Structure formats: C-alpha cells, structure tokens
Amino acid sequence: MSTIITVSNQKGGVGKTTTAAALASGIALAGRKVLGIDLDPQGNLGFCLGSGNDHRYTVLDVLKGTVPAQEALFKSDYGDLLISDISLSSSGLEKVQTSREYILKNAIAPILDQYDYVVIDTPPALNLLTVNAYSVSDFLIIPMASDILSLVGLAQLKETIESVQERVNPDLKVLGILLNRFNARTLLSRDVLEMAQQLASQINTKVFQTKIRSGVAVAEAPAHGESIFSYNSRSAAVKDYLAFLDEIALDIHLKEETQNG
C-alpha cells in the first residue's frame, strides 16, 4: 500500500516544489518506488525531476479520464511522474457534478499498488486541485519561508485542512511545518519559528526539527537536470534536506505504527 504525501501551501515562493522534488528524488535514490504527481499548472516538479518539455500526456488527461494513469506516466531517473502544464489552470474540473473531491483518488487508484510512496506537489492556491490532493493523502507537509508574510494565510489553510478531515478524509495527518531559508542567527528567523510553533499547535502538528538553510545549489540543480543530492552533496541546504528525509521517515513510521497498533 502506498504512503501518499502532499506538499502544500497556498503562498508561492516558500520552497514547496523544491521540497516535493527533494522528497521524491530522495525516496527514489533510497531504492523505494515513488510516483511524483504535479498538480501545479507551472509544471515545475516535472522540470525539477527531469521531464523537460517532451511529453505526450499530462496529469490533466488522467484527471479527465481520457488517458489511463498507467499510460500517462513519465519515467524519470527519480521515479515515475504525472506531469502538468499550464492547461491545468483551466481544467474545467469544477464542472464535475458529483464526487469532485475524489477525481484524483479515483484516477490513480489502478496504479497505487506499484509504489511505496506517492509525492504530490500542489498549486499555490486552495482550490479543487488542492482539495483533491488532500483527499487522497495520508500526510501533509507545509513548507514556509522564514519571513512574516509566509505566516499570512495559514489560518485559511487550517480551515481547509479541517474541512477535508471532516468531510472527505478523516485520516489526513499534518506531518509538520518545514521552515525554508532559515538562518538561526537572525532575529527574524527566530521570531518566525516561534510564531510557526504557535500555529502548528493549532493544527495538531509541529515545526520540524530540521530547518532548511539557504543554498544556491538547490536553485541550480534543476537547470543541470540533476537532483539536489547528486548535484552538490556538500551544500548546507542539501545536507538539511537529507536530515529532513531522515526525520520524516521516522515520523511516518511511528505514526503508521500507532495507527496499526
């Protein structure tokens, strides 16, 4: 059975896609079978994981039911991908009359048993695509930049999470808030950490122990067609993401043990 992790924040520029790509590539490099699903019309997850622009089908074809998920897969060096492009921004999925929250869940059900993990990147918005990701997921990770503006809107995100938990997916767990571009020496980062911890308690989660420092290697790696781990393993940010992978692997294992016990 696949473990499904969604990376989400309605604010852009917080390291959402970088985090999703790090998760997918890190899991794949550890020898596990992973499926990356890009629900962001910008299509950056696919680019980060090497899809380029040469693809026949996108995740929209799968969501509309015109192409089976198995046929739409892009095989990358870091697992399989359902990629997206700008056409997803005008998908027309809102016109579906029934079970709109389960379109993604139903579409990928035939292929889930092929994977150990599924990583979903979401758009910087709380829309139907985001709700579909939440509805199919076991765990949610919320990345944040270490600035005050990144705290704005988390109250709305909290409402969306609670609505999904009440209506369509009571098993959804918020794994934690991940602080990106963190500098422990600055007062701003320390203030943001304190406020993020307060917000985390309101949604029954935590701020991850691991914080991601700034690093140019994280921005450069996609342009070279590599994962951040193979591009520059000495980068401080890359080392942080490795530590983050270890932390969430332990968290997921403990939560699954609790649920099964």
mmCIF file of C-alpha atoms in Angstrom:
data_model
loop_
_atom_site.group_PDB
_atom_site.id
_atom_site.type_symbol
_atom_site.label_atom_id
_atom_site.label_comp_id
_atom_site.label_asym_id
_atom_site.label_seq_id
_atom_site.Cartn_x
_atom_site.Cartn_y
_atom_site.Cartn_z
ATOM 1 C CA MET A 1 0.000 0.000 0.000
ATOM 2 C CA SER A 2 1.386 3.394 -0.979
ATOM 3 C CA THR A 3 2.090 6.122 1.552
ATOM 4 C CA ILE A 4 0.842 9.366 -0.008
ATOM 5 C CA ILE A 5 2.438 12.687 0.985
ATOM 6 C CA THR A 6 1.218 16.078 -0.221
ATOM 7 C CA VAL A 7 3.378 19.205 -0.035
ATOM 8 C CA SER A 8 1.169 22.265 0.166
ATOM 9 C CA ASN A 9 0.965 25.961 0.941
ATOM 10 C CA GLN A 10 -1.288 28.468 -0.798
ATOM 11 C CA LYS A 11 1.525 31.021 -0.744
ATOM 12 C CA GLY A 12 4.079 30.856 -3.541
ATOM 13 C CA GLY A 13 7.831 31.130 -3.142
ATOM 14 C CA VAL A 14 8.066 29.108 0.062
ATOM 15 C CA GLY A 15 10.066 26.146 -1.276
ATOM 16 C CA LYS A 16 7.070 23.920 -1.958
ATOM 17 C CA THR A 17 8.186 22.390 -5.242
ATOM 18 C CA THR A 18 11.823 22.142 -4.115
ATOM 19 C CA THR A 19 10.644 20.218 -1.067
ATOM 20 C CA ALA A 20 8.413 17.922 -3.134
ATOM 21 C CA ALA A 21 11.261 17.245 -5.571
ATOM 22 C CA ALA A 22 13.674 16.554 -2.716
ATOM 23 C CA LEU A 23 11.203 14.090 -1.204
ATOM 24 C CA ALA A 24 10.577 12.257 -4.470
ATOM 25 C CA SER A 25 14.214 12.069 -5.548
ATOM 26 C CA GLY A 26 15.448 11.216 -2.060
ATOM 27 C CA ILE A 27 12.967 8.363 -1.754
ATOM 28 C CA ALA A 28 13.889 7.082 -5.224
ATOM 29 C CA LEU A 29 17.630 7.259 -4.508
ATOM 30 C CA ALA A 30 16.984 5.230 -1.343
ATOM 31 C CA GLY A 31 15.722 2.423 -3.574
ATOM 32 C CA ARG A 32 11.995 2.804 -2.992
ATOM 33 C CA LYS A 33 9.403 3.038 -5.748
ATOM 34 C CA VAL A 34 7.971 6.542 -5.947
ATOM 35 C CA LEU A 35 5.364 8.358 -8.021
ATOM 36 C CA GLY A 36 5.501 12.145 -8.270
ATOM 37 C CA ILE A 37 2.260 13.939 -9.139
ATOM 38 C CA ASP A 38 2.397 17.576 -10.227
ATOM 39 C CA LEU A 39 -0.880 19.417 -9.621
ATOM 40 C CA ASP A 40 0.685 22.854 -10.140
ATOM 41 C CA PRO A 41 -0.022 24.317 -13.613
ATOM 42 C CA GLN A 42 3.500 25.785 -13.613
ATOM 43 C CA GLY A 43 4.796 22.235 -14.085
ATOM 44 C CA ASN A 44 7.933 22.796 -12.030
ATOM 45 C CA LEU A 45 8.013 19.434 -10.263
ATOM 46 C CA GLY A 46 8.403 17.651 -13.569
ATOM 47 C CA PHE A 47 11.142 20.070 -14.610
ATOM 48 C CA CYS A 48 12.996 19.553 -11.321
ATOM 49 C CA LEU A 49 12.883 15.796 -11.834
ATOM 50 C CA GLY A 50 13.986 15.836 -15.451
ATOM 51 C CA SER A 51 10.834 15.664 -17.564
ATOM 52 C CA GLY A 52 11.759 18.596 -19.810
ATOM 53 C CA ASN A 53 9.084 19.601 -22.305
ATOM 54 C CA ASP A 54 8.920 16.381 -24.276
ATOM 55 C CA HIS A 55 5.810 14.642 -23.004
ATOM 56 C CA ARG A 56 2.712 13.284 -24.649
ATOM 57 C CA TYR A 57 0.247 13.303 -21.768
ATOM 58 C CA THR A 58 -0.219 15.306 -18.582
ATOM 59 C CA VAL A 59 -1.998 14.747 -15.302
ATOM 60 C CA LEU A 60 -4.971 16.646 -16.734
ATOM 61 C CA ASP A 61 -5.531 13.846 -19.262
ATOM 62 C CA VAL A 62 -5.654 11.436 -16.340
ATOM 63 C CA LEU A 63 -7.996 13.613 -14.265
ATOM 64 C CA LYS A 64 -10.387 13.977 -17.187
ATOM 65 C CA GLY A 65 -10.341 10.223 -17.746
ATOM 66 C CA THR A 66 -9.205 10.457 -21.368
ATOM 67 C CA VAL A 67 -5.943 8.590 -20.689
ATOM 68 C CA PRO A 68 -5.333 5.867 -18.071
ATOM 69 C CA ALA A 69 -2.794 6.832 -15.419
ATOM 70 C CA GLN A 70 -0.505 3.960 -16.412
ATOM 71 C CA GLU A 71 -0.302 5.244 -19.979
ATOM 72 C CA ALA A 72 0.401 8.842 -18.925
ATOM 73 C CA LEU A 73 3.433 8.068 -16.736
ATOM 74 C CA PHE A 74 6.752 9.741 -17.486
ATOM 75 C CA LYS A 75 9.707 7.573 -16.481
ATOM 76 C CA SER A 76 12.414 9.694 -14.887
ATOM 77 C CA ASP A 77 15.672 8.874 -13.121
ATOM 78 C CA TYR A 78 13.857 9.650 -9.881
ATOM 79 C CA GLY A 79 10.745 7.535 -10.225
ATOM 80 C CA ASP A 80 7.590 7.873 -12.283
ATOM 81 C CA LEU A 81 5.827 11.189 -12.841
ATOM 82 C CA LEU A 82 2.427 12.517 -13.758
ATOM 83 C CA ILE A 83 3.455 15.897 -15.059
ATOM 84 C CA SER A 84 1.471 19.080 -15.630
ATOM 85 C CA ASP A 85 1.475 22.198 -17.732
ATOM 86 C CA ILE A 86 -0.439 25.463 -18.000
ATOM 87 C CA SER A 87 -3.545 23.701 -19.355
ATOM 88 C CA LEU A 88 -4.227 22.537 -15.799
ATOM 89 C CA SER A 89 -5.073 26.114 -14.801
ATOM 90 C CA SER A 90 -8.287 25.927 -16.838
ATOM 91 C CA SER A 91 -9.021 22.251 -16.268
ATOM 92 C CA GLY A 92 -12.797 22.558 -16.089
ATOM 93 C CA LEU A 93 -12.886 20.040 -13.233
ATOM 94 C CA GLU A 94 -15.139 22.409 -11.261
ATOM 95 C CA LYS A 95 -17.933 21.500 -13.678
ATOM 96 C CA VAL A 96 -17.958 17.897 -12.494
ATOM 97 C CA GLN A 97 -21.255 17.432 -10.652
ATOM 98 C CA THR A 98 -20.512 14.586 -8.235
ATOM 99 C CA SER A 99 -17.523 13.379 -6.184
ATOM 100 C CA ARG A 100 -15.354 16.282 -7.342
ATOM 101 C CA GLU A 101 -13.068 15.860 -4.315
ATOM 102 C CA TYR A 102 -12.231 12.288 -5.362
ATOM 103 C CA ILE A 103 -11.281 12.804 -9.024
ATOM 104 C CA LEU A 104 -7.562 12.291 -8.352
ATOM 105 C CA LYS A 105 -8.126 9.425 -5.925
ATOM 106 C CA ASN A 106 -10.231 7.511 -8.440
ATOM 107 C CA ALA A 107 -7.873 8.281 -11.330
ATOM 108 C CA ILE A 108 -4.713 6.932 -9.685
ATOM 109 C CA ALA A 109 -6.302 4.014 -7.821
ATOM 110 C CA PRO A 110 -5.356 1.461 -10.541
ATOM 111 C CA ILE A 111 -1.601 2.192 -10.206
ATOM 112 C CA LEU A 112 -1.114 2.839 -6.482
ATOM 113 C CA ASP A 113 -0.021 -0.708 -5.681
ATOM 114 C CA GLN A 114 3.046 -0.167 -7.887
ATOM 115 C CA TYR A 115 4.586 2.375 -5.488
ATOM 116 C CA ASP A 116 5.911 2.590 -1.966
ATOM 117 C CA TYR A 117 5.389 6.352 -1.866
ATOM 118 C CA VAL A 118 3.466 8.999 -3.780
ATOM 119 C CA VAL A 119 4.553 12.650 -3.516
ATOM 120 C CA ILE A 120 2.097 15.328 -4.653
ATOM 121 C CA ASP A 121 3.030 18.931 -5.405
ATOM 122 C CA THR A 122 0.100 21.340 -5.240
ATOM 123 C CA PRO A 123 -0.595 24.789 -6.709
ATOM 124 C CA PRO A 124 -0.092 27.933 -4.592
ATOM 125 C CA ALA A 125 -3.841 28.140 -4.030
ATOM 126 C CA LEU A 126 -6.574 26.471 -2.020
ATOM 127 C CA ASN A 127 -8.659 25.212 -4.921
ATOM 128 C CA LEU A 128 -10.219 21.974 -6.166
ATOM 129 C CA LEU A 129 -6.831 20.551 -7.163
ATOM 130 C CA THR A 130 -5.523 21.127 -3.644
ATOM 131 C CA VAL A 131 -8.601 19.530 -2.089
ATOM 132 C CA ASN A 132 -8.179 16.515 -4.375
ATOM 133 C CA ALA A 133 -4.604 16.124 -3.158
ATOM 134 C CA TYR A 134 -5.687 16.346 0.487
ATOM 135 C CA SER A 135 -8.484 13.863 -0.098
ATOM 136 C CA VAL A 136 -6.169 11.098 -1.300
ATOM 137 C CA SER A 137 -3.249 11.751 1.061
ATOM 138 C CA ASP A 138 -2.082 10.145 4.266
ATOM 139 C CA PHE A 139 0.204 13.004 5.254
ATOM 140 C CA LEU A 140 0.541 16.726 4.608
ATOM 141 C CA ILE A 141 3.759 18.757 4.795
ATOM 142 C CA ILE A 142 3.525 22.554 4.919
ATOM 143 C CA PRO A 143 6.687 24.383 3.794
ATOM 144 C CA MET A 144 7.175 28.010 4.814
ATOM 145 C CA ALA A 145 9.788 30.629 4.052
ATOM 146 C CA SER A 146 11.293 32.183 7.160
ATOM 147 C CA ASP A 147 9.545 35.518 6.791
ATOM 148 C CA ILE A 148 6.464 37.135 8.263
ATOM 149 C CA LEU A 149 4.433 37.103 5.038
ATOM 150 C CA SER A 150 4.647 33.319 4.928
ATOM 151 C CA LEU A 151 2.628 33.194 8.128
ATOM 152 C CA VAL A 152 -0.231 35.063 6.486
ATOM 153 C CA GLY A 153 -2.918 32.739 5.206
ATOM 154 C CA LEU A 154 -2.138 29.782 7.427
ATOM 155 C CA ALA A 155 -5.455 30.346 9.188
ATOM 156 C CA GLN A 156 -7.233 29.769 5.875
ATOM 157 C CA LEU A 157 -5.092 26.693 5.255
ATOM 158 C CA LYS A 158 -6.110 25.416 8.699
ATOM 159 C CA GLU A 159 -9.788 25.779 7.773
ATOM 160 C CA THR A 160 -9.292 23.884 4.518
ATOM 161 C CA ILE A 161 -7.453 21.039 6.248
ATOM 162 C CA GLU A 162 -10.149 20.748 8.907
ATOM 163 C CA SER A 163 -12.904 20.798 6.284
ATOM 164 C CA VAL A 164 -11.257 17.948 4.350
ATOM 165 C CA GLN A 165 -10.722 15.962 7.562
ATOM 166 C CA GLU A 166 -14.380 16.381 8.500
ATOM 167 C CA ARG A 167 -15.927 15.768 5.080
ATOM 168 C CA VAL A 168 -13.758 13.563 2.883
ATOM 169 C CA ASN A 169 -10.560 12.283 4.540
ATOM 170 C CA PRO A 170 -10.629 11.870 8.311
ATOM 171 C CA ASP A 171 -7.290 10.031 8.189
ATOM 172 C CA LEU A 172 -5.333 13.015 6.826
ATOM 173 C CA LYS A 173 -2.472 13.900 9.203
ATOM 174 C CA VAL A 174 -0.434 17.097 9.095
ATOM 175 C CA LEU A 175 3.106 15.777 9.458
ATOM 176 C CA GLY A 176 4.593 19.197 10.160
ATOM 177 C CA ILE A 177 5.661 22.679 9.072
ATOM 178 C CA LEU A 178 9.031 22.931 7.334
ATOM 179 C CA LEU A 179 10.917 26.226 7.597
ATOM 180 C CA ASN A 180 12.928 27.088 4.490
ATOM 181 C CA ARG A 181 15.635 29.741 4.020
ATOM 182 C CA PHE A 182 16.200 29.594 7.762
ATOM 183 C CA ASN A 183 19.044 31.453 9.460
ATOM 184 C CA ALA A 184 19.173 30.769 13.192
ATOM 185 C CA ARG A 185 21.438 33.804 13.707
ATOM 186 C CA THR A 186 18.764 36.315 12.679
ATOM 187 C CA LEU A 187 16.060 37.643 14.946
ATOM 188 C CA LEU A 188 13.536 37.390 12.097
ATOM 189 C CA SER A 189 14.031 33.641 11.673
ATOM 190 C CA ARG A 190 13.763 33.095 15.407
ATOM 191 C CA ASP A 191 10.560 35.163 15.565
ATOM 192 C CA VAL A 192 9.052 33.258 12.626
ATOM 193 C CA LEU A 193 9.959 29.962 14.290
ATOM 194 C CA GLU A 194 8.161 30.973 17.464
ATOM 195 C CA MET A 195 5.019 32.039 15.588
ATOM 196 C CA ALA A 196 5.112 28.927 13.402
ATOM 197 C CA GLN A 197 5.217 26.769 16.520
ATOM 198 C CA GLN A 198 2.111 28.519 17.823
ATOM 199 C CA LEU A 199 0.306 27.934 14.532
ATOM 200 C CA ALA A 200 1.454 24.320 14.436
ATOM 201 C CA SER A 201 -0.163 23.656 17.799
ATOM 202 C CA GLN A 202 -3.467 24.937 16.419
ATOM 203 C CA ILE A 203 -3.498 22.269 13.698
ATOM 204 C CA ASN A 204 -2.221 19.490 15.973
ATOM 205 C CA THR A 205 1.204 19.262 14.411
ATOM 206 C CA LYS A 206 4.752 20.544 14.917
ATOM 207 C CA VAL A 207 7.520 22.514 13.289
ATOM 208 C CA PHE A 208 10.066 20.026 12.016
ATOM 209 C CA GLN A 209 13.291 19.851 13.974
ATOM 210 C CA THR A 210 15.154 20.147 10.681
ATOM 211 C CA LYS A 211 15.280 23.645 9.180
ATOM 212 C CA ILE A 212 16.441 24.246 5.605
ATOM 213 C CA ARG A 213 19.165 26.848 5.191
ATOM 214 C CA SER A 214 19.594 28.923 2.040
ATOM 215 C CA GLY A 215 21.749 27.414 -0.690
ATOM 216 C CA VAL A 216 22.328 28.215 -4.329
ATOM 217 C CA ALA A 217 22.759 24.525 -5.199
ATOM 218 C CA VAL A 218 19.055 23.946 -4.600
ATOM 219 C CA ALA A 219 18.199 26.529 -7.270
ATOM 220 C CA GLU A 220 20.903 25.395 -9.700
ATOM 221 C CA ALA A 221 20.277 21.626 -9.704
ATOM 222 C CA PRO A 222 17.126 21.586 -11.917
ATOM 223 C CA ALA A 223 18.877 23.578 -14.641
ATOM 224 C CA HIS A 224 21.507 20.836 -14.791
ATOM 225 C CA GLY A 225 18.942 18.041 -14.901
ATOM 226 C CA GLU A 226 20.015 16.618 -11.557
ATOM 227 C CA SER A 227 18.514 16.104 -8.155
ATOM 228 C CA ILE A 228 19.871 18.335 -5.414
ATOM 229 C CA PHE A 229 21.524 15.304 -3.826
ATOM 230 C CA SER A 230 23.642 14.367 -6.828
ATOM 231 C CA TYR A 231 24.336 17.950 -7.889
ATOM 232 C CA ASN A 232 26.089 19.172 -4.742
ATOM 233 C CA SER A 233 26.072 16.947 -1.684
ATOM 234 C CA ARG A 234 28.274 19.438 0.215
ATOM 235 C CA SER A 235 25.687 22.231 0.117
ATOM 236 C CA ALA A 236 24.313 23.184 3.532
ATOM 237 C CA ALA A 237 20.752 23.153 2.187
ATOM 238 C CA VAL A 238 21.239 19.708 0.632
ATOM 239 C CA LYS A 239 22.563 18.361 3.925
ATOM 240 C CA ASP A 240 19.487 19.828 5.594
ATOM 241 C CA TYR A 241 17.168 18.081 3.156
ATOM 242 C CA LEU A 242 18.934 14.769 3.847
ATOM 243 C CA ALA A 243 18.337 15.306 7.564
ATOM 244 C CA PHE A 244 14.717 16.191 6.792
ATOM 245 C CA LEU A 245 14.231 12.926 4.890
ATOM 246 C CA ASP A 246 15.522 11.004 7.889
ATOM 247 C CA GLU A 247 13.200 12.934 10.208
ATOM 248 C CA ILE A 248 10.018 12.362 8.226
ATOM 249 C CA ALA A 249 10.866 8.698 7.629
ATOM 250 C CA LEU A 250 10.915 8.241 11.393
ATOM 251 C CA ASP A 251 7.734 10.303 11.858
ATOM 252 C CA ILE A 252 5.815 8.336 9.228
ATOM 253 C CA HIS A 253 6.988 5.021 10.673
ATOM 254 C CA LEU A 254 5.887 5.995 14.173
ATOM 255 C CA LYS A 255 2.504 7.328 13.021
ATOM 256 C CA GLU A 256 1.826 4.205 10.957
ATOM 257 C CA GLU A 257 2.746 2.013 13.915
ATOM 258 C CA THR A 258 0.314 3.991 16.078
ATOM 259 C CA GLN A 259 -2.485 3.698 13.511
ATOM 260 C CA ASN A 260 -1.917 -0.041 13.034
ATOM 261 C CA GLY A 261 -1.452 -0.739 16.747
#
